[in-house]
Structure formats: structure tokens, C-alpha cells
Short mmCIF file of C-alpha atoms in Angstrom, two decimals:
data_model
loop_
_atom_site.label_atom_id
_atom_site.label_comp_id
_atom_site.label_asym_id
_atom_site.label_seq_id
_atom_site.Cartn_x
_atom_site.Cartn_y
_atom_site.Cartn_z
CA MET A 1 79.54 17.84 185.58
CA ASN A 2 78.20 19.09 188.96
CA ASN A 3 79.61 22.54 188.50
CA LYS A 4 77.34 25.11 186.57
CA ALA A 5 79.32 27.74 184.66
CA VAL A 6 78.05 31.51 185.16
CA VAL A 7 78.73 33.29 181.97
CA LEU A 8 78.64 36.85 182.59
CA GLY A 9 77.03 39.05 179.52
CA ALA A 10 74.86 38.30 176.90
CA ASN A 11 74.23 40.60 174.36
CA TYR A 12 77.31 40.35 172.26
CA TYR A 13 78.81 37.30 170.44
CA ILE A 14 81.58 36.96 172.81
CA GLY A 15 78.87 35.68 175.49
CA LEU A 16 77.16 33.82 172.91
CA SER A 17 80.23 31.98 171.67
CA THR A 18 81.39 31.18 175.40
CA ILE A 19 77.70 29.75 175.88
CA ARG A 20 77.93 27.40 173.15
CA CYS A 21 81.61 26.37 173.72
CA LEU A 22 80.60 25.15 177.17
CA GLY A 23 76.58 24.25 175.87
CA VAL A 24 77.90 21.49 173.57
CA HIS A 25 79.92 19.47 176.02
CA GLY A 26 76.83 19.05 178.43
CA VAL A 27 77.81 21.83 180.77
CA HIS A 28 74.77 23.41 182.59
CA VAL A 29 75.41 27.36 181.37
CA ALA A 30 73.53 30.14 183.59
CA ALA A 31 74.08 33.23 181.62
CA VAL A 32 73.61 36.90 183.40
CA ASP A 33 73.01 39.96 181.82
CA TYR A 34 71.15 43.26 183.08
CA SER A 35 68.40 43.20 180.58
CA TRP A 36 66.45 40.76 178.38
CA ASP A 37 66.55 43.47 175.52
CA GLY A 38 68.97 43.15 172.93
CA ALA A 39 70.63 39.82 174.68
CA TYR A 40 70.65 37.66 172.17
CA GLY A 41 73.01 35.17 173.80
CA LEU A 42 69.82 33.98 175.71
CA GLU A 43 68.13 32.82 172.86
CA SER A 44 70.62 29.97 172.59
CA LYS A 45 69.77 26.45 173.19
CA TYR A 46 72.64 25.84 175.18
CA VAL A 47 71.43 28.11 177.81
CA SER A 48 70.23 26.00 180.85
CA GLU A 49 69.49 29.63 182.61
CA GLY A 50 68.80 33.22 181.72
CA LEU A 51 69.22 35.26 184.58
CA ILE A 52 68.90 39.28 184.85
CA GLY A 53 70.91 40.66 187.51
CA PRO A 54 71.88 43.88 188.56
CA HIS A 55 73.96 46.25 186.03
CA TYR A 56 77.70 46.17 186.56
CA LYS A 57 78.35 50.02 186.50
CA GLU A 58 74.80 51.28 188.13
CA ASP A 59 74.54 48.53 190.95
CA PRO A 60 77.84 46.71 191.38
CA LYS A 61 76.97 45.62 194.55
CA GLY A 62 73.86 44.53 193.88
CA LEU A 63 75.38 42.15 190.95
CA LEU A 64 77.94 40.93 193.83
CA SER A 65 75.14 40.13 196.04
CA PHE A 66 73.11 38.77 193.20
CA LEU A 67 76.00 36.29 192.08
CA ILE A 68 76.91 35.20 195.84
CA GLU A 69 73.38 34.46 196.63
CA TYR A 70 72.80 32.27 193.48
CA ALA A 71 76.45 30.55 194.33
CA LYS A 72 75.28 29.70 197.86
CA LYS A 73 72.42 27.61 196.75
CA GLU A 74 74.86 25.26 194.41
CA SER A 75 76.42 21.99 196.38
CA VAL A 76 79.78 22.84 194.59
CA PRO A 77 81.09 26.31 193.57
CA PRO A 78 80.17 27.29 189.96
CA VAL A 79 82.89 28.62 187.20
CA LEU A 80 82.65 32.27 186.58
CA ILE A 81 83.58 33.50 183.18
CA PRO A 82 83.53 37.22 182.48
CA THR A 83 83.03 38.09 178.64
CA ALA A 84 83.14 41.59 178.60
CA ASP A 85 85.63 44.06 179.90
CA PRO A 86 83.39 46.07 182.42
CA TYR A 87 82.47 42.71 183.57
CA VAL A 88 86.22 41.49 183.96
CA GLU A 89 86.70 45.01 185.97
CA PHE A 90 83.99 44.17 188.08
CA VAL A 91 85.58 40.34 188.89
CA ASP A 92 89.01 41.79 189.61
CA GLU A 93 87.38 44.53 191.97
CA HIS A 94 85.59 41.94 193.70
CA LEU A 95 88.01 39.07 193.45
CA HIS A 96 88.58 37.91 197.00
CA GLU A 97 84.57 37.82 197.70
CA LEU A 98 83.91 36.10 194.61
CA ARG A 99 86.55 33.50 195.09
CA GLU A 100 85.08 32.03 198.31
CA TYR A 101 81.88 31.00 196.08
CA PHE A 102 83.19 30.72 192.38
CA LEU A 103 85.89 28.83 190.60
CA ILE A 104 88.16 31.93 188.73
CA PRO A 105 91.35 30.73 187.18
CA GLN A 106 92.93 34.41 188.26
CA THR A 107 94.25 34.41 191.95
CA GLU A 108 96.01 37.94 192.16
CA GLN A 109 93.61 40.93 192.62
CA GLY A 110 94.73 43.53 190.89
CA LEU A 111 96.44 41.82 188.02
CA TYR A 112 93.54 42.14 184.92
CA THR A 113 93.13 45.67 185.68
CA LYS A 114 97.25 46.33 185.65
CA ILE A 115 97.01 44.27 182.38
CA MET A 116 94.04 46.09 180.63
CA ASP A 117 95.97 49.45 181.97
CA LYS A 118 97.99 50.58 178.80
CA GLY A 119 100.50 52.18 181.24
CA THR A 120 101.14 49.67 183.60
CA LEU A 121 100.73 47.01 180.72
CA HIS A 122 103.62 48.89 178.95
CA ALA A 123 105.80 49.15 181.71
CA LEU A 124 105.67 45.16 182.39
CA ALA A 125 106.16 44.35 178.93
CA SER A 126 109.50 46.42 178.73
CA GLU A 127 110.37 44.70 181.84
CA HIS A 128 109.83 41.46 180.28
CA GLY A 129 111.60 42.49 177.23
CA VAL A 130 108.86 42.65 175.22
CA ALA A 131 108.79 45.51 172.80
CA VAL A 132 105.84 48.59 173.15
CA PRO A 133 105.37 51.70 170.68
CA GLU A 134 107.16 54.53 172.04
CA THR A 135 104.68 56.22 173.95
CA VAL A 136 104.31 59.92 176.06
CA ASN A 137 101.98 60.25 178.76
CA ALA A 138 99.77 63.19 178.22
CA ASP A 139 100.28 64.28 181.77
CA ASP A 140 103.76 64.82 181.35
CA GLU A 141 105.39 68.56 181.27
CA ASN A 142 105.75 69.60 177.60
CA PHE A 143 104.19 66.58 176.29
CA VAL A 144 103.69 67.97 172.76
CA GLN A 145 107.30 68.80 172.49
CA LYS A 146 108.50 65.68 173.64
CA VAL A 147 105.68 63.85 170.86
CA GLU A 148 106.92 66.21 168.03
CA GLU A 149 111.11 64.97 169.48
CA SER A 150 110.50 61.06 169.91
CA ILE A 151 107.30 60.11 168.07
CA GLN A 152 106.13 62.93 165.24
CA TYR A 153 102.76 62.78 163.76
CA PRO A 154 100.74 61.09 162.78
CA CYS A 155 100.28 59.31 166.18
CA LEU A 156 97.85 58.25 168.19
CA VAL A 157 95.71 59.28 171.23
CA LYS A 158 94.97 56.03 173.14
CA PRO A 159 93.18 55.62 176.88
CA VAL A 160 94.87 54.14 179.58
CA ASP A 161 91.12 52.73 180.64
CA SER A 162 89.74 51.47 177.11
CA PRO A 163 86.23 50.73 178.47
CA ALA A 164 85.69 53.85 179.48
CA PHE A 165 87.09 55.47 176.38
CA VAL A 166 85.07 53.39 174.20
CA SER A 167 81.72 53.53 176.23
CA LYS A 168 82.10 57.59 175.60
CA PHE A 169 83.76 57.86 172.48
CA ARG A 170 82.47 54.81 170.22
CA ARG A 171 86.13 54.25 169.04
CA LYS A 172 88.95 52.74 170.31
CA LEU A 173 91.66 55.78 170.05
CA PHE A 174 92.35 59.08 168.12
CA LYS A 175 94.63 59.50 165.39
CA VAL A 176 95.40 63.00 164.86
CA TYR A 177 98.41 64.40 162.40
CA ASN A 178 99.19 67.87 163.73
CA LYS A 179 99.53 69.44 166.97
CA GLU A 180 96.73 71.44 166.95
CA GLU A 181 94.62 68.34 166.75
CA LEU A 182 96.76 66.47 169.56
CA ILE A 183 96.07 69.03 171.97
CA GLU A 184 92.18 69.00 170.93
CA LYS A 185 91.91 65.29 171.45
CA VAL A 186 93.96 64.91 174.88
CA ASN A 187 92.03 68.04 176.07
CA LEU A 188 88.54 66.23 175.19
CA ALA A 189 89.69 63.39 176.71
CA LYS A 190 90.52 65.09 179.89
CA LYS A 191 87.78 66.99 179.98
CA GLU A 192 85.68 63.54 180.19
CA ASP A 193 88.26 62.63 183.09
CA ILE A 194 89.88 59.91 181.07
CA GLU A 195 93.72 59.46 180.91
CA VAL A 196 95.44 59.08 177.78
CA ILE A 197 98.84 58.38 176.55
CA ILE A 198 100.20 59.43 172.86
CA GLN A 199 102.10 56.46 170.82
CA ARG A 200 103.71 56.29 167.90
CA VAL A 201 102.01 54.42 164.76
CA ILE A 202 103.75 51.22 163.93
CA PRO A 203 103.66 51.39 160.27
CA GLY A 204 101.91 48.44 158.05
CA PHE A 205 98.22 47.82 157.14
CA ASP A 206 95.52 45.98 159.13
CA ASP A 207 97.02 42.50 158.03
CA HIS A 208 99.88 43.38 160.15
CA MET A 209 98.05 43.09 163.25
CA TYR A 210 98.42 39.44 164.74
CA THR A 211 97.21 37.48 168.01
CA PHE A 212 98.45 35.27 170.49
CA ASP A 213 95.47 33.24 172.13
CA ALA A 214 96.98 31.27 175.03
CA TYR A 215 95.54 29.68 178.28
CA LEU A 216 97.63 29.36 181.53
CA ASN A 217 96.82 26.82 184.31
CA GLN A 218 97.13 27.22 187.81
CA ASP A 219 100.83 27.01 187.84
CA ALA A 220 100.76 30.01 185.22
CA LYS A 221 102.04 27.87 182.27
CA VAL A 222 100.77 27.91 178.80
CA THR A 223 98.99 24.67 177.77
CA HIS A 224 97.11 25.59 174.76
CA TRP A 225 97.71 28.35 172.28
CA VAL A 226 97.22 29.29 168.57
CA THR A 227 98.04 32.26 166.76
CA CYS A 228 96.08 34.24 164.56
CA GLN A 229 96.17 36.98 161.78
CA LYS A 230 93.86 40.35 161.37
CA LEU A 231 92.67 40.58 157.68
CA ARG A 232 90.15 43.12 158.57
CA GLN A 233 88.79 45.13 161.36
CA PHE A 234 86.16 47.66 162.39
CA PRO A 235 86.38 50.83 162.73
CA ILE A 236 89.03 50.31 159.91
CA ASN A 237 92.78 50.38 160.95
CA PHE A 238 92.26 50.68 164.47
CA GLY A 239 89.20 48.42 165.39
CA ALA A 240 88.35 45.04 166.48
CA SER A 241 88.50 41.82 164.45
CA VAL A 242 85.61 41.29 162.09
CA TYR A 243 87.89 39.13 159.33
CA THR A 244 90.57 37.00 161.04
CA GLN A 245 92.46 33.82 160.05
CA GLN A 246 94.28 31.13 162.21
CA LYS A 247 97.98 31.67 161.03
CA TYR A 248 100.65 29.64 162.97
CA VAL A 249 103.46 32.41 163.70
CA PRO A 250 105.69 30.35 166.38
CA GLU A 251 107.73 33.62 166.79
CA LEU A 252 104.78 34.88 168.62
CA TYR A 253 104.99 31.76 170.84
CA GLU A 254 107.80 32.97 171.94
CA LEU A 255 107.32 36.23 172.86
CA GLY A 256 103.77 35.90 174.27
CA ALA A 257 104.53 32.56 176.77
CA LYS A 258 107.41 34.08 178.03
CA PHE A 259 105.41 37.41 179.13
CA LEU A 260 102.49 35.89 180.61
CA GLU A 261 104.47 33.06 182.09
CA GLY A 262 106.48 36.08 183.48
CA ILE A 263 104.01 37.88 185.16
CA GLY A 264 102.30 34.89 186.83
CA TYR A 265 99.44 35.24 184.61
CA LYS A 266 96.46 32.51 185.07
CA GLY A 267 93.57 31.84 182.46
CA PHE A 268 92.91 32.98 179.68
CA ALA A 269 94.81 36.00 177.60
CA GLU A 270 94.94 36.95 174.25
CA ILE A 271 97.95 39.45 173.38
CA GLU A 272 97.55 41.47 170.23
CA PHE A 273 100.98 42.38 168.31
CA LYS A 274 101.69 44.81 165.30
CA LYS A 275 104.03 43.46 162.86
CA ASP A 276 106.60 46.68 161.90
CA ALA A 277 106.26 46.72 157.99
CA GLU A 278 109.43 48.31 157.79
CA THR A 279 111.67 46.22 160.21
CA GLY A 280 109.86 42.71 160.89
CA ARG A 281 109.84 43.79 164.53
CA PHE A 282 106.55 42.58 166.89
CA TYR A 283 105.04 45.40 169.22
CA LEU A 284 102.64 44.38 172.18
CA ILE A 285 99.74 46.59 171.45
CA GLU A 286 97.57 45.44 173.92
CA ILE A 287 95.94 42.43 175.94
CA ASN A 288 92.44 41.17 176.04
CA VAL A 289 92.02 39.23 179.46
CA ARG A 290 88.61 38.07 178.91
CA ILE A 291 87.13 35.76 176.52
CA THR A 292 88.10 37.11 172.48
CA ASN A 293 86.42 38.16 169.85
CA LEU A 294 87.83 35.02 167.88
CA ASN A 295 86.31 32.58 170.30
CA SER A 296 84.64 30.53 167.79
CA LEU A 297 87.70 30.40 165.38
CA LEU A 298 89.84 29.30 168.15
CA ASP A 299 87.08 26.52 169.01
CA LYS A 300 86.94 25.57 165.27
CA THR A 301 91.07 24.97 165.44
CA GLY A 302 90.61 22.78 168.23
CA ILE A 303 91.26 25.05 171.39
CA ASN A 304 87.64 25.33 173.08
CA ILE A 305 88.99 27.96 175.66
CA PRO A 306 85.97 28.34 177.98
CA TYR A 307 85.66 24.44 177.81
CA ILE A 308 89.56 23.97 178.70
CA MET A 309 89.11 26.65 181.61
CA TYR A 310 86.33 24.80 182.75
CA ARG A 311 87.76 21.64 182.94
CA GLU A 312 90.78 22.62 184.64
CA LEU A 313 89.10 24.31 187.40
CA THR A 314 86.82 21.58 188.14
CA GLY A 315 89.81 18.99 188.50
CA ASP A 316 89.62 17.58 185.16
CA PRO A 317 92.10 18.96 183.00
CA VAL A 318 92.26 18.38 179.34
CA GLU A 319 95.68 17.60 177.28
CA PRO A 320 97.94 20.40 176.47
CA LYS A 321 97.71 21.39 172.73
CA ALA A 322 99.19 23.98 170.18
CA VAL A 323 98.01 24.89 166.68
CA GLU A 324 101.37 24.47 164.92
CA GLU A 325 100.07 24.26 161.03
CA ASP A 326 97.54 26.60 159.17
CA LYS A 327 94.20 25.44 158.92
CA ASN A 328 92.69 27.79 156.49
CA LEU A 329 90.02 29.09 158.63
CA VAL A 330 88.64 32.38 159.18
CA PHE A 331 86.58 33.96 161.69
CA TRP A 332 83.75 36.41 160.29
CA TYR A 333 81.64 39.16 161.72
CA ALA A 334 79.45 39.62 158.95
CA TYR A 335 77.44 42.71 160.11
CA GLU A 336 80.45 44.73 160.68
CA ASP A 337 82.34 43.08 158.25
CA LEU A 338 80.41 44.45 155.66
CA LEU A 339 80.79 47.98 157.01
CA ALA A 340 84.53 47.75 157.32
CA VAL A 341 84.88 46.75 153.51
CA ARG A 342 82.75 49.76 152.25
CA GLU A 343 85.41 52.21 154.17
CA TYR A 344 88.35 49.90 153.09
CA VAL A 345 86.94 49.93 149.34
CA LYS A 346 86.09 53.77 149.55
CA THR A 347 89.42 55.14 151.23
CA GLY A 348 91.47 52.84 148.29
CA GLN A 349 92.97 50.34 150.78
CA LEU A 350 91.41 47.24 149.30
CA SER A 351 90.00 46.55 146.23
CA MET A 352 86.36 44.63 145.71
CA LYS A 353 87.84 41.99 144.01
CA HIS A 354 90.27 41.45 146.98
CA VAL A 355 87.46 41.28 149.20
CA LEU A 356 85.27 39.02 146.86
CA THR A 357 88.04 36.43 146.69
CA SER A 358 88.98 36.30 150.17
CA TYR A 359 85.28 35.11 151.04
CA PHE A 360 86.01 31.31 149.48
CA ARG A 361 87.18 29.96 152.89
CA PRO A 362 86.01 27.94 155.34
CA LYS A 363 84.36 30.32 158.02
CA ALA A 364 83.68 30.48 161.97
CA HIS A 365 81.06 32.86 162.43
CA ALA A 366 80.64 35.05 165.18
CA ILE A 367 76.79 34.85 165.49
CA TRP A 368 75.32 32.27 162.63
CA ASP A 369 75.39 28.26 163.63
CA THR A 370 73.09 26.18 161.88
CA ARG A 371 72.70 24.17 165.15
CA ASP A 372 71.65 26.96 167.16
CA PRO A 373 70.08 29.52 164.86
CA LYS A 374 67.75 31.64 167.15
CA PRO A 375 70.46 33.55 168.73
CA ALA A 376 70.94 35.15 165.07
CA ILE A 377 67.61 35.67 164.41
CA ALA A 378 66.88 37.59 167.62
CA PHE A 379 70.17 39.29 166.57
CA GLY A 380 68.73 40.16 162.95
CA ARG A 381 65.58 41.41 164.93
CA LYS A 382 67.41 43.17 166.92
CA MET A 383 69.19 45.07 163.47
CA VAL A 384 65.87 46.07 161.81
CA GLY A 385 64.82 47.43 164.68
CA LEU A 386 67.79 49.73 165.12
CA VAL A 387 67.30 50.56 161.67
CA ALA A 388 63.57 51.11 161.42
CA GLY A 389 64.13 53.55 164.69
CA LYS A 390 67.00 55.78 162.81
CA VAL A 391 64.74 56.04 159.47
CA LEU A 392 61.51 57.07 162.04
CA LYS A 393 63.89 59.48 163.48
CA ARG A 394 64.85 61.31 160.37
CA GLY A 395 61.49 60.87 159.16
#
């Protein structure tokens, strides 16, 4: 394994799980972040090199030069793996320059961004026969009237560019219940120059959210896949997975593989679907084009996405595999799940008995790993520091 792996992002557990998935197989991992502060992934024993580079937003040209200079020193090109949406956008924007020095699964510049953009994604999905929630563009003339005629309240005000929205508002979307709230939230987004769309709420509790996680080779064919079912998320109802089970749902393969292969996608993708509680129909909600939050769960089911990517790009692909049974495994991000449970119980959506019963299952942890404990300790110190800071501020 002469090729190194350069992992972009070490201050969140997605980067950490990526580092572990590669390092456990003896891959030389160079983990890159823009600051040592809070980058607990750099504490992993599987990090061969911890590198601090320019910020992807504040100095993208500097980061590009930093990465290229690193790769130029290597005898063989490293594999480049972005683990957060802003890094994916950065890679997509500079794809041609980066592909001269790095191994990257995607070959079509702009495809990552097109999929991350809710407007273009939904157009693509409709073209390929995949259902999407009824949508109105906030820039449409008489958008309020269109919402009241075709979607009704409550409805969702969602960003076209999720990373920018989340960075500003610390949430994935706004749920609105009437005309006044709709206008208020649309204007709030427009004030920040963030484009939004309005969507129908697909009926169903959080456990009606499913994922199709797949790797597609350089022929744009699905070689590895697994499906999962969310049980809890944070923020509740419209957030990220915090307690999710692997669940075999063959229908998601039929929908997801056909779509991803149809658009010529290469590399890893996670399609989020919601199952309509009234009709049973699956609706495409969004696609993650970077390593998923559930990466540690996928790995535990036998689908090690970062290593699959590494092996294929370095010319030694692993055998195709699909998880076509229920393995009784769950992903658990304990910190945010505890915050979510408090809200679920407070709002009467779940009982404490139900929550406690759910914990008695084998788990794939977001951060904790008995073989690699230092990142969890560093994360704990970070949380203590944040709590202490809030207490002192109140004082």
C-alpha cells in the first residue's frame, strides 16, 4: 500500500471514522484540518500524519496549493477523501487541478454540487422516475399562493445550498405553519442571500426515514450497498442520525441504484428517503456525497466504504458485497442522542420506556472505540470546556 490517503476534516466523527476505517488496514493516513483546536480526530492512533492547512472558505487557493504541494512530494498519487460538505464543494470546484495529483472517484466536475443543490437534485430525480416531495421555489411569482394551493401548511422551507444554511442558522430547515411564518422565514433566508425552496411535509415519524448507502465503481455501477432506518435524529424530526439501525429494504436498492447509475455517479453516495406513512411510497429527500454519519455502522456490517474506495482507486478492488439481511446493529452518537431523547420525551413523541428498551442492542459508536480511546477523551475535554465556558458566561 504505497498510496497514502489524505482525509479532509478531523474535527467531527465522520472524519474520525474514515481515519479508523483506513488505518485499521495499514493505510498511511494523512489527516488534514484547519486547526488543532477541537480536531479530536487527529488524536487517533491511526493518524500517520496530522496536518494543519488553510481554511477551505477563508483561503481556498491556499488550501489547493497546500494539498498539491503535499502530493507532489509523493512517488504515487494519494487518495483524497473529503469528509464534510464544505470540503466536497472545495474538491468539486478544483476537481481538474486536484485530479492531476490525487486519486478521486468522481470524474465529472460539477456533479457533486449538482446533487447537493436541492433544486437540481429534484429535477434529476424526477427525470429518472424517483419521487420527490411537491416543491415550490421561493423565487416564483405568487409563491405563497402556489404553496397554499399545492402544498398547504405545515410545510418546510429548505435551503438549496445546505452547508451555507446550516452554517448560518444551525439547523437544516424551517418548519412553518401559516402564511405569516412562511413569508418571515423566506425573507430571513433571502436577507442572508440563501436560496430556499418550499416542500410538502411527507407524513410519518422519524423512523420513516431510510438511507441507501452505496459505492459505485469507475464504470458507475453499484458494487457495495446497505440500507438503514433512522430511529432518532437531532434536531428531532428534521436532523441528522443519532440512533439508526441497519435494516434490509430491497426496494431502496431498486430505487437508489437505478438513479445513481443513471446519472453516471462514481464513488460513495447516501440517498435519504422518507416513506409516506399514508401511502407507503418512498420519496427522495437528499443525497450525501461525502462519507456518511453512519460510516461506523456500515463498517460494522462489513461495508468499509473508505477502504473500498481506496482499494478500487489504487487498482486492487475488493469483491462486491451487499448486506441482504438484518444484523441487529445500531449506530449511536450518544452526546446528541441524549439531547434528542430529552426533546422526544418532552414533546410526547417517545416514552422513556421505549427509549431505554432501544439501548439493549449491539452498537457502532460515533466516537468511542476501545481500540482507539484518545479521540473520545479529547472530545470529552472539548465538551467540558464548552459547558464551563457557558457557565462562566452566565456568571
